[in-house]
Amino acid sequence: MYKCGKGAEEMQKSCGNDEKRCRKVQKKCEINVGKGNEKNSNFVESKTAAKDHELSIGSDSKNQRTLSKQTSDVKKQEDLKTCKGVDNMPELENYDKLDDEQITLDLSEPPPEVMEYARMELGETEEVKCQTLQEFRDMIFERGECLPHRMDDAFLIRFLRARNFNIKSAHKLIVNYYNFKEEHPEIHQQLNSTEMRYIGEDDVITVPSYRTQCGRRLMIYRFGNWNPRKYPAEMLFKATVGILEIGMLEPRQQIMGGIAIFDLKDISMTHAWSVTPQVASMMLSVMVTAFPIRIHALHILNQSWVFDAIFAVFKPLLDANMRNKLFFHGNNYESLHKHVLPQYLPKAYGGIREELPYYKWIQSIIKDPKIIEEMNKMGYVITDDIRDSFS
């Protein structure tokens, strides 16, 4: 046994070269490096939780510090009161909605209340991150089932958070992620402003600049506006993957997850015939098996018998966890409002907000040098010509 941060080589091995974080947690994080020791991939219990509640009787100053800590914990729990809707899923109440209408990404570390949510819902602590990141990295090297283009903490943590720090599940996810990229290279080709404008101007995909009342991102699909004769389903996948890759740069999004609204008004048999088994498989991969995202809820609006025919193809492929995140509202927007308040919805759904074509969202955020740098790491090279084409 040795403590993370004890020596330079040990620090590098256990924390992936993140020296600053290792110094921060060196008093908390003990890493077991004996080959014969069993690794717990599901969850590493925080060793500091019990210490936070120990009552010291040695001195008045220690008693005062303990009382302050308990008061802080109570305040934290008050800040994290859940605003459970009919889905019974815990959410943050009175989430801080900074820069509500600004088209930007928040690349900073999540605020304390979000990290507390991560601890409660994902089992994430500094100790867990320090140990599981190294175990995850070791598993990728040892099994050799994929060759990630990145192995830094910021990239790997997305897969761990998407699978609640279950290392085996995270490894399966990253293998599926790279298999999907290899099987469908056209989906990961460079962003094309002309193609994106088609989808955006047809109002098929919308990405609001604001978040929900609980701090989650929204994506809105209107498949009835899609003309399969104008562009194939692969174009929708390409746009979706681009949006998700960019959105997942936000650490808080990795933790909180996102919400999608599928408005199925005006879908026809032409759309149904376009959903081939290959398209169904690709949709399942993006939503469930091959992308490091946390889906909080999928809301279905204005469904018809055509949707029933399409859904019959997908339903057997969805596990119980994903089925529990599906909510069908028909044209009853008040039912939707039980999950997302009208203050955080477009006017078309009984809300008060304006809409934003998704290509304008991309047009704005690719002006940020930090975002361009991160996109380059993902394989999206944003040239001057691409930036000019979006202007």
PDB file of C-alpha atoms in Angstrom, residues 74-198:
ATOM      1  CA  VAL A  74     -27.062  20.129   6.722  1.00  0.00           C
ATOM      2  CA  LYS A  75     -26.851  23.195   4.464  1.00  0.00           C
ATOM      3  CA  LYS A  76     -25.554  20.975   1.645  1.00  0.00           C
ATOM      4  CA  GLN A  77     -28.512  18.655   2.000  1.00  0.00           C
ATOM      5  CA  GLU A  78     -30.883  21.638   1.944  1.00  0.00           C
ATOM      6  CA  ASP A  79     -29.249  22.858  -1.293  1.00  0.00           C
ATOM      7  CA  LEU A  80     -29.677  19.389  -2.762  1.00  0.00           C
ATOM      8  CA  LYS A  81     -33.360  18.916  -2.044  1.00  0.00           C
ATOM      9  CA  THR A  82     -34.801  17.019  -4.936  1.00  0.00           C
ATOM     10  CA  CYS A  83     -37.504  18.333  -7.217  1.00  0.00           C
ATOM     11  CA  LYS A  84     -38.787  14.917  -8.237  1.00  0.00           C
ATOM     12  CA  GLY A  85     -41.415  14.894 -10.928  1.00  0.00           C
ATOM     13  CA  VAL A  86     -43.593  12.008 -11.984  1.00  0.00           C
ATOM     14  CA  ASP A  87     -40.438  10.237 -13.205  1.00  0.00           C
ATOM     15  CA  ASN A  88     -39.224  10.045  -9.576  1.00  0.00           C
ATOM     16  CA  MET A  89     -35.713  10.926 -10.699  1.00  0.00           C
ATOM     17  CA  PRO A  90     -33.665  13.080  -8.310  1.00  0.00           C
ATOM     18  CA  GLU A  91     -32.805  16.525  -9.598  1.00  0.00           C
ATOM     19  CA  LEU A  92     -31.163  19.612  -8.179  1.00  0.00           C
ATOM     20  CA  GLU A  93     -33.544  22.214  -6.877  1.00  0.00           C
ATOM     21  CA  ASN A  94     -32.925  25.903  -7.561  1.00  0.00           C
ATOM     22  CA  TYR A  95     -29.953  25.066  -9.751  1.00  0.00           C
ATOM     23  CA  ASP A  96     -27.710  28.053 -10.425  1.00  0.00           C
ATOM     24  CA  LYS A  97     -28.649  29.209 -13.956  1.00  0.00           C
ATOM     25  CA  LEU A  98     -25.737  31.500 -14.790  1.00  0.00           C
ATOM     26  CA  ASP A  99     -25.518  32.916 -18.310  1.00  0.00           C
ATOM     27  CA  ASP A 100     -28.935  31.477 -19.013  1.00  0.00           C
ATOM     28  CA  GLU A 101     -29.344  32.874 -22.522  1.00  0.00           C
ATOM     29  CA  GLN A 102     -25.690  33.024 -23.553  1.00  0.00           C
ATOM     30  CA  ILE A 103     -24.573  30.558 -26.229  1.00  0.00           C
ATOM     31  CA  THR A 104     -21.507  29.100 -24.592  1.00  0.00           C
ATOM     32  CA  LEU A 105     -20.079  26.034 -22.900  1.00  0.00           C
ATOM     33  CA  ASP A 106     -19.007  25.851 -19.290  1.00  0.00           C
ATOM     34  CA  LEU A 107     -15.627  24.097 -19.303  1.00  0.00           C
ATOM     35  CA  SER A 108     -14.861  24.932 -15.684  1.00  0.00           C
ATOM     36  CA  GLU A 109     -14.947  22.486 -12.797  1.00  0.00           C
ATOM     37  CA  PRO A 110     -18.520  21.836 -11.623  1.00  0.00           C
ATOM     38  CA  PRO A 111     -19.707  23.841  -8.599  1.00  0.00           C
ATOM     39  CA  PRO A 112     -19.858  22.136  -5.175  1.00  0.00           C
ATOM     40  CA  GLU A 113     -23.571  21.328  -5.410  1.00  0.00           C
ATOM     41  CA  VAL A 114     -23.053  19.460  -8.673  1.00  0.00           C
ATOM     42  CA  MET A 115     -20.120  17.533  -7.216  1.00  0.00           C
ATOM     43  CA  GLU A 116     -22.285  16.610  -4.251  1.00  0.00           C
ATOM     44  CA  TYR A 117     -24.887  15.351  -6.718  1.00  0.00           C
ATOM     45  CA  ALA A 118     -22.101  13.338  -8.383  1.00  0.00           C
ATOM     46  CA  ARG A 119     -21.198  11.809  -5.047  1.00  0.00           C
ATOM     47  CA  MET A 120     -24.786  10.888  -4.258  1.00  0.00           C
ATOM     48  CA  GLU A 121     -25.840   9.626  -7.696  1.00  0.00           C
ATOM     49  CA  LEU A 122     -22.604   8.424  -9.330  1.00  0.00           C
ATOM     50  CA  GLY A 123     -20.518   7.511  -6.309  1.00  0.00           C
ATOM     51  CA  GLU A 124     -17.874  10.020  -7.388  1.00  0.00           C
ATOM     52  CA  THR A 125     -15.307  11.306  -4.901  1.00  0.00           C
ATOM     53  CA  GLU A 126     -11.692  12.415  -5.294  1.00  0.00           C
ATOM     54  CA  GLU A 127     -10.580   9.035  -3.958  1.00  0.00           C
ATOM     55  CA  VAL A 128     -12.797   7.163  -6.402  1.00  0.00           C
ATOM     56  CA  LYS A 129     -11.577   9.241  -9.345  1.00  0.00           C
ATOM     57  CA  CYS A 130      -7.923   8.783  -8.413  1.00  0.00           C
ATOM     58  CA  GLN A 131      -8.132   5.009  -8.103  1.00  0.00           C
ATOM     59  CA  THR A 132     -10.614   4.145 -10.855  1.00  0.00           C
ATOM     60  CA  LEU A 133      -8.942   6.313 -13.493  1.00  0.00           C
ATOM     61  CA  GLN A 134      -5.706   4.395 -13.092  1.00  0.00           C
ATOM     62  CA  GLU A 135      -7.459   1.020 -12.979  1.00  0.00           C
ATOM     63  CA  PHE A 136      -9.456   1.992 -16.066  1.00  0.00           C
ATOM     64  CA  ARG A 137      -6.300   3.046 -17.895  1.00  0.00           C
ATOM     65  CA  ASP A 138      -4.582  -0.215 -16.914  1.00  0.00           C
ATOM     66  CA  MET A 139      -7.531  -2.278 -18.142  1.00  0.00           C
ATOM     67  CA  ILE A 140      -7.490  -0.549 -21.537  1.00  0.00           C
ATOM     68  CA  PHE A 141      -3.769  -1.277 -21.939  1.00  0.00           C
ATOM     69  CA  GLU A 142      -3.957  -4.845 -20.652  1.00  0.00           C
ATOM     70  CA  ARG A 143      -6.940  -5.968 -22.742  1.00  0.00           C
ATOM     71  CA  GLY A 144      -5.986  -4.110 -25.895  1.00  0.00           C
ATOM     72  CA  GLU A 145      -9.528  -4.205 -27.320  1.00  0.00           C
ATOM     73  CA  CYS A 146      -9.342  -0.597 -28.495  1.00  0.00           C
ATOM     74  CA  LEU A 147      -6.685   2.027 -29.160  1.00  0.00           C
ATOM     75  CA  PRO A 148      -7.999   5.341 -27.787  1.00  0.00           C
ATOM     76  CA  HIS A 149      -6.593   8.465 -29.390  1.00  0.00           C
ATOM     77  CA  ARG A 150      -6.477   9.969 -25.906  1.00  0.00           C
ATOM     78  CA  MET A 151      -5.741   8.543 -22.480  1.00  0.00           C
ATOM     79  CA  ASP A 152      -5.807  11.678 -20.335  1.00  0.00           C
ATOM     80  CA  ASP A 153      -8.046  11.963 -17.283  1.00  0.00           C
ATOM     81  CA  ALA A 154     -10.389  14.535 -18.822  1.00  0.00           C
ATOM     82  CA  PHE A 155     -11.254  12.120 -21.624  1.00  0.00           C
ATOM     83  CA  LEU A 156     -11.473   8.879 -19.643  1.00  0.00           C
ATOM     84  CA  ILE A 157     -13.602  10.393 -16.876  1.00  0.00           C
ATOM     85  CA  ARG A 158     -16.493  10.781 -19.357  1.00  0.00           C
ATOM     86  CA  PHE A 159     -16.788   7.024 -19.715  1.00  0.00           C
ATOM     87  CA  LEU A 160     -16.535   6.397 -15.972  1.00  0.00           C
ATOM     88  CA  ARG A 161     -19.202   8.968 -15.175  1.00  0.00           C
ATOM     89  CA  ALA A 162     -21.492   7.543 -17.854  1.00  0.00           C
ATOM     90  CA  ARG A 163     -21.303   4.151 -16.101  1.00  0.00           C
ATOM     91  CA  ASN A 164     -21.303   5.284 -12.460  1.00  0.00           C
ATOM     92  CA  PHE A 165     -17.599   4.438 -12.072  1.00  0.00           C
ATOM     93  CA  ASN A 166     -18.116   0.760 -12.835  1.00  0.00           C
ATOM     94  CA  ILE A 167     -14.783   0.083 -14.531  1.00  0.00           C
ATOM     95  CA  LYS A 168     -15.852  -3.018 -16.457  1.00  0.00           C
ATOM     96  CA  SER A 169     -18.929  -1.232 -17.829  1.00  0.00           C
ATOM     97  CA  ALA A 170     -16.854   1.843 -18.683  1.00  0.00           C
ATOM     98  CA  HIS A 171     -14.359  -0.357 -20.536  1.00  0.00           C
ATOM     99  CA  LYS A 172     -17.152  -1.979 -22.543  1.00  0.00           C
ATOM    100  CA  LEU A 173     -18.459   1.494 -23.367  1.00  0.00           C
ATOM    101  CA  ILE A 174     -15.129   2.839 -24.637  1.00  0.00           C
ATOM    102  CA  VAL A 175     -14.620  -0.296 -26.771  1.00  0.00           C
ATOM    103  CA  ASN A 176     -18.103   0.169 -28.261  1.00  0.00           C
ATOM    104  CA  TYR A 177     -17.355   3.859 -28.821  1.00  0.00           C
ATOM    105  CA  TYR A 178     -14.301   3.141 -30.954  1.00  0.00           C
ATOM    106  CA  ASN A 179     -15.944   0.217 -32.729  1.00  0.00           C
ATOM    107  CA  PHE A 180     -18.778   2.541 -33.729  1.00  0.00           C
ATOM    108  CA  LYS A 181     -16.294   5.107 -35.055  1.00  0.00           C
ATOM    109  CA  GLU A 182     -14.592   2.432 -37.143  1.00  0.00           C
ATOM    110  CA  GLU A 183     -17.851   0.959 -38.465  1.00  0.00           C
ATOM    111  CA  HIS A 184     -19.351   4.352 -39.348  1.00  0.00           C
ATOM    112  CA  PRO A 185     -16.476   6.679 -40.323  1.00  0.00           C
ATOM    113  CA  GLU A 186     -18.874   8.883 -42.303  1.00  0.00           C
ATOM    114  CA  ILE A 187     -20.589   9.883 -39.058  1.00  0.00           C
ATOM    115  CA  HIS A 188     -17.354  11.309 -37.668  1.00  0.00           C
ATOM    116  CA  GLN A 189     -16.224  13.197 -40.718  1.00  0.00           C
ATOM    117  CA  GLN A 190     -15.583  16.934 -40.596  1.00  0.00           C
ATOM    118  CA  LEU A 191     -18.421  19.290 -39.766  1.00  0.00           C
ATOM    119  CA  ASN A 192     -20.008  20.678 -42.909  1.00  0.00           C
ATOM    120  CA  SER A 193     -21.834  23.974 -42.604  1.00  0.00           C
ATOM    121  CA  THR A 194     -23.977  23.383 -45.708  1.00  0.00           C
ATOM    122  CA  GLU A 195     -25.268  20.062 -44.422  1.00  0.00           C
ATOM    123  CA  MET A 196     -25.864  21.542 -40.985  1.00  0.00           C
ATOM    124  CA  ARG A 197     -27.822  24.458 -42.395  1.00  0.00           C
ATOM    125  CA  TYR A 198     -30.193  22.078 -44.154  1.00  0.00           C
TER     126      TYR A 198
END
